[in-house]
Short mmCIF file of C-alpha atoms in Angstrom, two decimals:
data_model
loop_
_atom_site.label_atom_id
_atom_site.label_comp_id
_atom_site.label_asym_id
_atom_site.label_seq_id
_atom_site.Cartn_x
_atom_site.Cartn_y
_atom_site.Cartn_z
CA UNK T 1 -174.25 46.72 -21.72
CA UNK T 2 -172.00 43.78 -21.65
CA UNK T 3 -169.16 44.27 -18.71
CA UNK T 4 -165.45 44.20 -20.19
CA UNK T 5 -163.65 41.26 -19.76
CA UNK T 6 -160.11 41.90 -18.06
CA UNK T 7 -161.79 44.96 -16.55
CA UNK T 8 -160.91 44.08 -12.91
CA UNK T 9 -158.16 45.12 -10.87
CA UNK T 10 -156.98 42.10 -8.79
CA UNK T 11 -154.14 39.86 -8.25
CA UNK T 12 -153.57 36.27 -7.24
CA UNK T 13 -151.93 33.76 -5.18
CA UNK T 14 -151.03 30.46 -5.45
CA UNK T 15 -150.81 27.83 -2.52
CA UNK T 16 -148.69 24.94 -2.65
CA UNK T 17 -150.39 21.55 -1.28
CA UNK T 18 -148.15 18.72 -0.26
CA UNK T 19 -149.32 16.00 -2.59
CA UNK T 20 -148.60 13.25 -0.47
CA UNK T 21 -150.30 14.66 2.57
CA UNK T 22 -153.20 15.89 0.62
CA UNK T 23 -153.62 12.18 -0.89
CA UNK T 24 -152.70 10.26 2.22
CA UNK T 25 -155.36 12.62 4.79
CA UNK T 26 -158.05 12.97 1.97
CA UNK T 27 -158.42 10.22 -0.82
CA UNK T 28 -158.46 7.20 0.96
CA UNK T 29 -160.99 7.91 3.26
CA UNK T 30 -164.10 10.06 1.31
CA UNK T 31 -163.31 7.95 -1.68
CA UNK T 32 -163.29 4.61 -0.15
CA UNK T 33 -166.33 5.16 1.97
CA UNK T 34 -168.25 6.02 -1.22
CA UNK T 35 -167.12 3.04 -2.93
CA UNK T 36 -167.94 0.66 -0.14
CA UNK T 37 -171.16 2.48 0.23
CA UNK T 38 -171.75 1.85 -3.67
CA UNK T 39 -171.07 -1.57 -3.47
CA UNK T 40 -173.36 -2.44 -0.47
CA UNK T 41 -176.86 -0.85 -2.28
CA UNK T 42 -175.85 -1.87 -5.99
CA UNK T 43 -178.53 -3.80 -7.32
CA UNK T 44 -178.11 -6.56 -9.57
CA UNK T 45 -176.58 -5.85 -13.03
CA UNK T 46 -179.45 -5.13 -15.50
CA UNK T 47 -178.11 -5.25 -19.05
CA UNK T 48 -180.23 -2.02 -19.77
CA UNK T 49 -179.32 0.16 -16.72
CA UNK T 50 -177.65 3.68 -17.23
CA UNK T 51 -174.44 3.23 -15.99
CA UNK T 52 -173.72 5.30 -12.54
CA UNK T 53 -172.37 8.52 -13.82
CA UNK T 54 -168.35 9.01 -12.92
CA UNK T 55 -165.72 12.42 -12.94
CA UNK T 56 -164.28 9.89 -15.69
CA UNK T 57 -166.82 9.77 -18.24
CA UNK T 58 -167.54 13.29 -17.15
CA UNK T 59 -163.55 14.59 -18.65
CA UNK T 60 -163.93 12.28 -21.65
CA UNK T 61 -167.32 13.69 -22.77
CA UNK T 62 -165.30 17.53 -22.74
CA UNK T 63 -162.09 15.62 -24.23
CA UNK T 64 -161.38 14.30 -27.94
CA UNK T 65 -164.47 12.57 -29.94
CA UNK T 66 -163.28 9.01 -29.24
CA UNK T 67 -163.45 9.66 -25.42
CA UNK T 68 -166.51 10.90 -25.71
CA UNK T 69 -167.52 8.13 -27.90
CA UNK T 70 -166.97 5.15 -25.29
CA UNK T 71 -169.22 6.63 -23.06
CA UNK T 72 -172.83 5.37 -22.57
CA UNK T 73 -175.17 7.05 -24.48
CA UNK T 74 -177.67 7.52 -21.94
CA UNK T 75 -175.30 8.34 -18.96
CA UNK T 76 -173.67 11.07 -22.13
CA UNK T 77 -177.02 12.98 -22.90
CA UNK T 78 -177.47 13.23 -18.68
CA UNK T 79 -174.09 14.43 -18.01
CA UNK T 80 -173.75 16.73 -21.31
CA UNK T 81 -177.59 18.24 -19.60
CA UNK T 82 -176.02 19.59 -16.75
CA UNK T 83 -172.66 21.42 -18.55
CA UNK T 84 -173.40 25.32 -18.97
CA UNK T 85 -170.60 26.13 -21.35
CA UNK T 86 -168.81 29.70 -20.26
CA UNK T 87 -167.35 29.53 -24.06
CA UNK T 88 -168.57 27.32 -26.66
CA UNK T 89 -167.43 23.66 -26.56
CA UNK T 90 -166.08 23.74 -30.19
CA UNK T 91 -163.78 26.16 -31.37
CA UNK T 92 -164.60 28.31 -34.50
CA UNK T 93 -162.13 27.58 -37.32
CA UNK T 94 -160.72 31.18 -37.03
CA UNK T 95 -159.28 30.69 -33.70
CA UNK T 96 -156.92 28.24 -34.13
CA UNK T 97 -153.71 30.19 -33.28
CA UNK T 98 -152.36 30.65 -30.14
CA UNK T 99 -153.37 33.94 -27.95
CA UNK T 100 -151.24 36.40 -26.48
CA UNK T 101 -152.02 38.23 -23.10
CA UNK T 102 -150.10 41.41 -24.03
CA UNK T 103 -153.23 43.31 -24.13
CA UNK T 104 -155.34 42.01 -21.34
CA UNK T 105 -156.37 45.15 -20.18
CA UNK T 106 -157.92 46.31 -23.82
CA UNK T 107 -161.87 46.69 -23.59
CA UNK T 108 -161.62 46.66 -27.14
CA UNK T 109 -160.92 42.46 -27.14
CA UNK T 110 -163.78 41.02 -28.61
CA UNK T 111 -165.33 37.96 -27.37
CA UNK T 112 -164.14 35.34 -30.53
CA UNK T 113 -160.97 36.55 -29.29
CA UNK T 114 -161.55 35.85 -25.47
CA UNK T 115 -163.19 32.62 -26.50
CA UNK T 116 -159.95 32.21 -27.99
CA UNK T 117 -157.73 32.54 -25.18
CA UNK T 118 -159.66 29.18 -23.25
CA UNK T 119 -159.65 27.41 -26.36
CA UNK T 120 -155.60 27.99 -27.19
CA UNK T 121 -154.44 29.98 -24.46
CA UNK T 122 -150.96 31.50 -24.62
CA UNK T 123 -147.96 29.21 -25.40
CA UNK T 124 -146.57 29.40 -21.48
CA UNK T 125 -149.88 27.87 -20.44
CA UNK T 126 -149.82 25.53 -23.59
CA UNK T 127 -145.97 24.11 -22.56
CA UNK T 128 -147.53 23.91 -18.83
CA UNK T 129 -150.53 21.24 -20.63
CA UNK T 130 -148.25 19.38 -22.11
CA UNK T 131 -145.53 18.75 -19.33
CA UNK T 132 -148.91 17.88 -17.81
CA UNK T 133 -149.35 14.83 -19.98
CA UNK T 134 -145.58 13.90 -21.22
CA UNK T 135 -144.60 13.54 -17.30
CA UNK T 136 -147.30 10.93 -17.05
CA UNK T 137 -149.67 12.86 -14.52
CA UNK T 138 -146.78 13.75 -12.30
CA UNK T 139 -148.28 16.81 -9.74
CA UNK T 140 -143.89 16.89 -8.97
CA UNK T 141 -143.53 18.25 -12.38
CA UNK T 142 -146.27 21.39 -12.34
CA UNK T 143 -145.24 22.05 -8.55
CA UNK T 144 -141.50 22.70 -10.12
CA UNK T 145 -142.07 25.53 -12.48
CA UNK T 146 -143.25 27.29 -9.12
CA UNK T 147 -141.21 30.61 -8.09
CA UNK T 148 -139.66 29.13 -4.63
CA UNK T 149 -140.05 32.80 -3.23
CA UNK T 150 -142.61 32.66 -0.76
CA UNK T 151 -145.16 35.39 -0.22
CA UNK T 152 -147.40 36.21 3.05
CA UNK T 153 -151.00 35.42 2.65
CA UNK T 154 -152.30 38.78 3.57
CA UNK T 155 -155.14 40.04 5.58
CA UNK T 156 -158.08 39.47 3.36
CA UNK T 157 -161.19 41.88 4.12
CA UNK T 158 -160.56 41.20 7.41
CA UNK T 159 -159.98 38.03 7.65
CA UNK T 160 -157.46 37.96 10.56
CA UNK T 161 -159.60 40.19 12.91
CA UNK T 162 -162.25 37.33 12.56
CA UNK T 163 -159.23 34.86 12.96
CA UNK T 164 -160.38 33.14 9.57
CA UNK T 165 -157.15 31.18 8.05
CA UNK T 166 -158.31 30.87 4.23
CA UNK T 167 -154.84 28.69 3.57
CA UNK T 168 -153.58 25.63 5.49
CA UNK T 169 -150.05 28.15 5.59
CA UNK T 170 -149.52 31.34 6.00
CA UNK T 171 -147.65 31.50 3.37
CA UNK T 172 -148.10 30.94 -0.66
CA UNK T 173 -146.07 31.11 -3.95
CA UNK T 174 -146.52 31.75 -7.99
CA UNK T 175 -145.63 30.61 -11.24
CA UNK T 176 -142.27 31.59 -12.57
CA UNK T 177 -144.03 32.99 -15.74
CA UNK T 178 -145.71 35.54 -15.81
CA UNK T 179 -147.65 34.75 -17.76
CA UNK T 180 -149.26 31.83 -16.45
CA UNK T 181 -150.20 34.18 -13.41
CA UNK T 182 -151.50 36.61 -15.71
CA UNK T 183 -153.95 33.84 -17.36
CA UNK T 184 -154.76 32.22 -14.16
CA UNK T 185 -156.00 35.54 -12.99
CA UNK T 186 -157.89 36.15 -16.26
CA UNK T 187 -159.80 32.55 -15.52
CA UNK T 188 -161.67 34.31 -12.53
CA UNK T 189 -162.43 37.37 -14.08
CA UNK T 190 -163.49 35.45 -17.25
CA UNK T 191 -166.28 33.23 -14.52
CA UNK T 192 -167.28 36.10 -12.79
CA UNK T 193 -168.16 37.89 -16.16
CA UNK T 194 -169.82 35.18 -18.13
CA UNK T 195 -171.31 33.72 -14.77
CA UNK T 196 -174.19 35.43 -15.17
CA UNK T 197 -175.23 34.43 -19.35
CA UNK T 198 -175.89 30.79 -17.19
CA UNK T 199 -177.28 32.20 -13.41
CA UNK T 200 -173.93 31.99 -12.20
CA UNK T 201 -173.76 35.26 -10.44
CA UNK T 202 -170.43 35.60 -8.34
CA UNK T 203 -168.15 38.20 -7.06
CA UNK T 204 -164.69 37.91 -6.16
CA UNK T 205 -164.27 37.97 -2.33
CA UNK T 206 -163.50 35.65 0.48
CA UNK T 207 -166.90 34.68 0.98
CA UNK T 208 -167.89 34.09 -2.79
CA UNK T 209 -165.35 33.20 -5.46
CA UNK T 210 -161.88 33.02 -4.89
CA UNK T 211 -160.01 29.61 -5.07
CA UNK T 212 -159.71 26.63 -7.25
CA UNK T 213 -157.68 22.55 -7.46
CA UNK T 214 -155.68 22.47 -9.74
CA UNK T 215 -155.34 18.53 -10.89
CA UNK T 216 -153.86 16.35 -13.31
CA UNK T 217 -156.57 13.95 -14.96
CA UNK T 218 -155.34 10.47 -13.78
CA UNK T 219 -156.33 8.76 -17.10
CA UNK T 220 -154.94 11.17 -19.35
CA UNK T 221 -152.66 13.95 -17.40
CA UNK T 222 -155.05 16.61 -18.59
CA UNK T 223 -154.25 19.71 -16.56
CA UNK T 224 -157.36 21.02 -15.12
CA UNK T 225 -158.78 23.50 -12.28
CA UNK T 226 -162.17 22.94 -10.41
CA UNK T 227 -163.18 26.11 -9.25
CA UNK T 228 -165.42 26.28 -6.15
CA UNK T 229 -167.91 29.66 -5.94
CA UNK T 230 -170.24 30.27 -2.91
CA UNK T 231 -167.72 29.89 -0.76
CA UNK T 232 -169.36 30.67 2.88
CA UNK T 233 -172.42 30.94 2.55
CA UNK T 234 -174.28 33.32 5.53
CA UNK T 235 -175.71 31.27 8.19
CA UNK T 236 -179.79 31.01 7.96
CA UNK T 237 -182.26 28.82 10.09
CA UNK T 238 -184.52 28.13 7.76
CA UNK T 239 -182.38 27.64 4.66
CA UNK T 240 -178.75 26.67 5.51
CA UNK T 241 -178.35 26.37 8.73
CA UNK T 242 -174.59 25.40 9.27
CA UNK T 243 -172.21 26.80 11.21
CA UNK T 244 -169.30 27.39 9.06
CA UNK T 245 -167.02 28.83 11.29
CA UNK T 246 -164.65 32.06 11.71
CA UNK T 247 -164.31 32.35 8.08
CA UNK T 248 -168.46 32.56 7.73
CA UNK T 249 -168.72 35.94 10.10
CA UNK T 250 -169.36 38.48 8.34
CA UNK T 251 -170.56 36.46 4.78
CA UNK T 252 -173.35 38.39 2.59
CA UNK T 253 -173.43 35.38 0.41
CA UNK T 254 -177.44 34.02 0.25
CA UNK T 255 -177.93 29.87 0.03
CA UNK T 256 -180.24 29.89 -3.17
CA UNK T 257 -180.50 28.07 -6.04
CA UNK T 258 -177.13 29.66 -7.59
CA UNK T 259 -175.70 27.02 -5.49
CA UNK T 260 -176.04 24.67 -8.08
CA UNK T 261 -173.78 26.36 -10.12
CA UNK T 262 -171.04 26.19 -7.65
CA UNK T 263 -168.43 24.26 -9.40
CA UNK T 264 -166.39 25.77 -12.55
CA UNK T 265 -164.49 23.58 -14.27
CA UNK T 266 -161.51 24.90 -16.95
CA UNK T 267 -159.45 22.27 -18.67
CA UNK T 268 -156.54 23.06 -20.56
CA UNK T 269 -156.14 21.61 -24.36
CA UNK T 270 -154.98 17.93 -24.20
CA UNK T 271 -151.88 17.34 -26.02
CA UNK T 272 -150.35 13.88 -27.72
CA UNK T 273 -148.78 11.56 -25.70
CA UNK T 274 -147.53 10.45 -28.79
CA UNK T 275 -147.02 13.02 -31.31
CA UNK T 276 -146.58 16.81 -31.26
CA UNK T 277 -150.43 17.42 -31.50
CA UNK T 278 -153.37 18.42 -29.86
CA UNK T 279 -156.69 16.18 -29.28
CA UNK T 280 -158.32 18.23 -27.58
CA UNK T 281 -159.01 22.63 -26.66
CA UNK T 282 -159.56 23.92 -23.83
CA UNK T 283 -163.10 23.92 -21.94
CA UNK T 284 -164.59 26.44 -20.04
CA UNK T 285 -167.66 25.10 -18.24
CA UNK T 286 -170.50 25.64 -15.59
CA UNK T 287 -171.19 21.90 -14.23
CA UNK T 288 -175.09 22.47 -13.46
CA UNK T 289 -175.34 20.25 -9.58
CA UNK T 290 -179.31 21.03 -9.72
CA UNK T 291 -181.25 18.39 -7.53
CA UNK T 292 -182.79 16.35 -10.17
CA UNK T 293 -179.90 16.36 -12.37
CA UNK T 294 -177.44 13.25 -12.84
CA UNK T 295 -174.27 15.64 -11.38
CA UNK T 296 -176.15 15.94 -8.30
CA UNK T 297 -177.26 12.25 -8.08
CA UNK T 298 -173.85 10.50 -8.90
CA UNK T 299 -171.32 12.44 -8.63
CA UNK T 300 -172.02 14.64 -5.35
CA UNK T 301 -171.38 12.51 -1.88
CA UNK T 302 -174.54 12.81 0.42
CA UNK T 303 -172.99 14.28 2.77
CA UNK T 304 -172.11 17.24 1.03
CA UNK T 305 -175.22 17.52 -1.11
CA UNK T 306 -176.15 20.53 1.01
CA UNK T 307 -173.44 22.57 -0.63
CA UNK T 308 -173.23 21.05 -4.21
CA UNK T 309 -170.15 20.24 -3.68
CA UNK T 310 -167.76 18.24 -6.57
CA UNK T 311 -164.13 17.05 -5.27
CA UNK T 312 -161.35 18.08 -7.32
CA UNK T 313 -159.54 14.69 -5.96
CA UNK T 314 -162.52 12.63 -8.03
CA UNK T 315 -161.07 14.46 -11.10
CA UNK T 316 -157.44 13.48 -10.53
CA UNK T 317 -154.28 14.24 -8.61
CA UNK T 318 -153.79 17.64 -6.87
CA UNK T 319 -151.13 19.81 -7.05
CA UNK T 320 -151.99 22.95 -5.52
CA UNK T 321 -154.26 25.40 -5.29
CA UNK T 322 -154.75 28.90 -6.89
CA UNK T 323 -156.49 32.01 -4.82
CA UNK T 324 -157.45 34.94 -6.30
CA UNK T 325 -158.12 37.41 -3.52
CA UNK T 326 -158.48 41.65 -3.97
CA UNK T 327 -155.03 42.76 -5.21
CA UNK T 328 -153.10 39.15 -4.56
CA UNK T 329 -153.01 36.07 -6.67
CA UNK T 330 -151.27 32.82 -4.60
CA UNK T 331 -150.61 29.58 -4.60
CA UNK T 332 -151.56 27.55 -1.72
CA UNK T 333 -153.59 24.94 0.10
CA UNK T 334 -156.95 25.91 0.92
CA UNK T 335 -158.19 25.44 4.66
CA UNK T 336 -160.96 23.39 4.16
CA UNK T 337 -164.82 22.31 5.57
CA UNK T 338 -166.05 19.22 5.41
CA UNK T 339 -170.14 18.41 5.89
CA UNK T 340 -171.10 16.19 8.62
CA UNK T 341 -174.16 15.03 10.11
CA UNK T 342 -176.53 17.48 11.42
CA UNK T 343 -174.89 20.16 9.40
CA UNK T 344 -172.26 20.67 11.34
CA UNK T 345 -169.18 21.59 9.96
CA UNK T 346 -165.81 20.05 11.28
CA UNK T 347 -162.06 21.69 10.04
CA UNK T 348 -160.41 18.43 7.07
CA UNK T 349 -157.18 18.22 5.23
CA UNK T 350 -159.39 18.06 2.24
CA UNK T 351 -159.43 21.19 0.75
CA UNK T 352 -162.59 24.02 0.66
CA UNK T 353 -166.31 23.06 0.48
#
């Protein structure tokens, strides 16, 4: 039988990032060494050639039709192979109206109706999408609807007695509304309970699925969250052996082929810069990083290939993140790992795996 959605009992936490110490420590560097490294092997232009796959072309395919539209048929039909759609890309006719969250915890909501709440989710989140695109992309303008109260991270499963720091602080903060918080937290439970219709199967703990970067599409403004799942993997010899630090100890989570299914993204609808309407709804989607597949090939650096990993800084500008831990929901910077030769795993100022 088909598990409830809303049927957990967690909270969340939000952790503010610095935007201009999470651009100036993490940007320049991974992004320009992939671009210099892109420009040394390119081959000569062939008029024919499948255009290298980008995070760009990626957000217009799941944006308005003439987005999509201006991107290469070829490079389209690889990229739209590897999306595993958590709802259905197009919204049915009878949910256009806006959702409410008032009765989140009903196991009587029926899935047109959750479907509806990713598609148009409640107006708070709706008002927070398009601040997103009328400030121009500005991260300043989502990090001020913040509550400035600050709340302790707290010990999660242990965490402190294996001296793991899951947040760059020790401290993290949340959305004056509610009901933002209340949707946020309905994102994870939404993943962890459709996860499994596409092989995604996570659970919500320090090692697995708990965090995700929230951005603003540079292009466009588009708010957006790249989720990361299979957090720590456990250390194995044969299979994945890295050394992932304190906050590995203890981690049940196996290195398998789920892996590829690592990165969620959600994207909010995509208002007007122009008018009062909407181009776009929101997207709810699995981005398939499987080996032979175009995500894998183009948009994953090899250096992190080992752990599927996409960078929510390829996507656009970061504000902070979100963490959804066992009773808490926060916002605030994720420590983070970064891959380096010989698998082994050095402490960044670029956020989680």
């Amino acid at each position: 039988m088909r598990q409830p959605f809303f049927s957990f009992k967690f909270g969340f936490f939000f952790s503010l990032s610095l935007a201009a110490s999470y651009t100036a420590t993490s940007t320049p560097t991974s992004y320009s060494y992939r671009k210099l490294k892109l420009r040394s092997s390119a081959s000569p232009p062939v008029s024919a050639a499948v255009p290298k796959a980008s995070p760009v072309d990626l957000l217009a395919l799941l944006g308005p039709t003439q987005q999509a539209s201006a991107v290469n048929s070829q490079e389209a039909r690889q990229l739209r192979s590897c999306f595993k759609f958590l709802v259905p890309f197009s919204p049915s006719s009878e949910n256009s109206n806006r959702r409410s969250l008032s009765s989140k915890l009903s196991n009587r909501r029926s899935i047109s109706e959750e479907n509806g709440l990713i598609w148009w989710p409640p107006a708070p989140v709706m008002e927070l999408a398009r601040l997103a695109v009328d400030s121009g992309g500005d991260t300043a303008s989502i990090q001020r609807t913040l509550d400035p109260t600050v709340i302790p991270v707290p010990d999660i499963e242990g965490s402190k007695e294996d001296r793991c720091e899951l947040t760059r602080t020790p401290y993290g903060r949340l959305f004056i509304n509610e009901e933002i918080n209340s949707y946020l937290e309905s994102l994870f439970e939404m993943i962890v309970a459709r996860g499994p219709g596409v092989g995604l199967n996570v659970s919500l703990s320090r090692f697995d699925f708990f965090h995700g970067h929230v951005f603003l599409a540079r292009d466009s403004g588009r708010l957006g969250i790249l989720f990361h799942a299979k957090e720590y993997p456990a250390y194995d010899k044969e299979v994945f052996p890295c050394n992932m630090g304190y906050c590995q100890i203890g981690s049940n989570v196996s290195y398998d082929d789920s892996m590829n299914l690592r990165n969620i993204l959600w994207l909010a609808p995509l208002a007007s810069n122009s008018t009062k309407e909407w181009l776009a709804p929101g997207v709810l989607v699995v981005l398939d990083a499987h080996p032979s597949g175009v995500i894998y090939k183009d948009l994953i650096p090899e250096y992190v290939q080992i752990a599927r990993t996409l960078y929510e800084d390829d996507f656009g500008d970061v504000a902070f993140d979100v963490q959804h831990y066992y009773q808490y929901l926060i916002l605030a910077h994720s420590s983070g790992w970064l891959l380096g030769r010989g698998c082994v795993w050095r402490t960044v100022e670029i956020g989680s795996l």
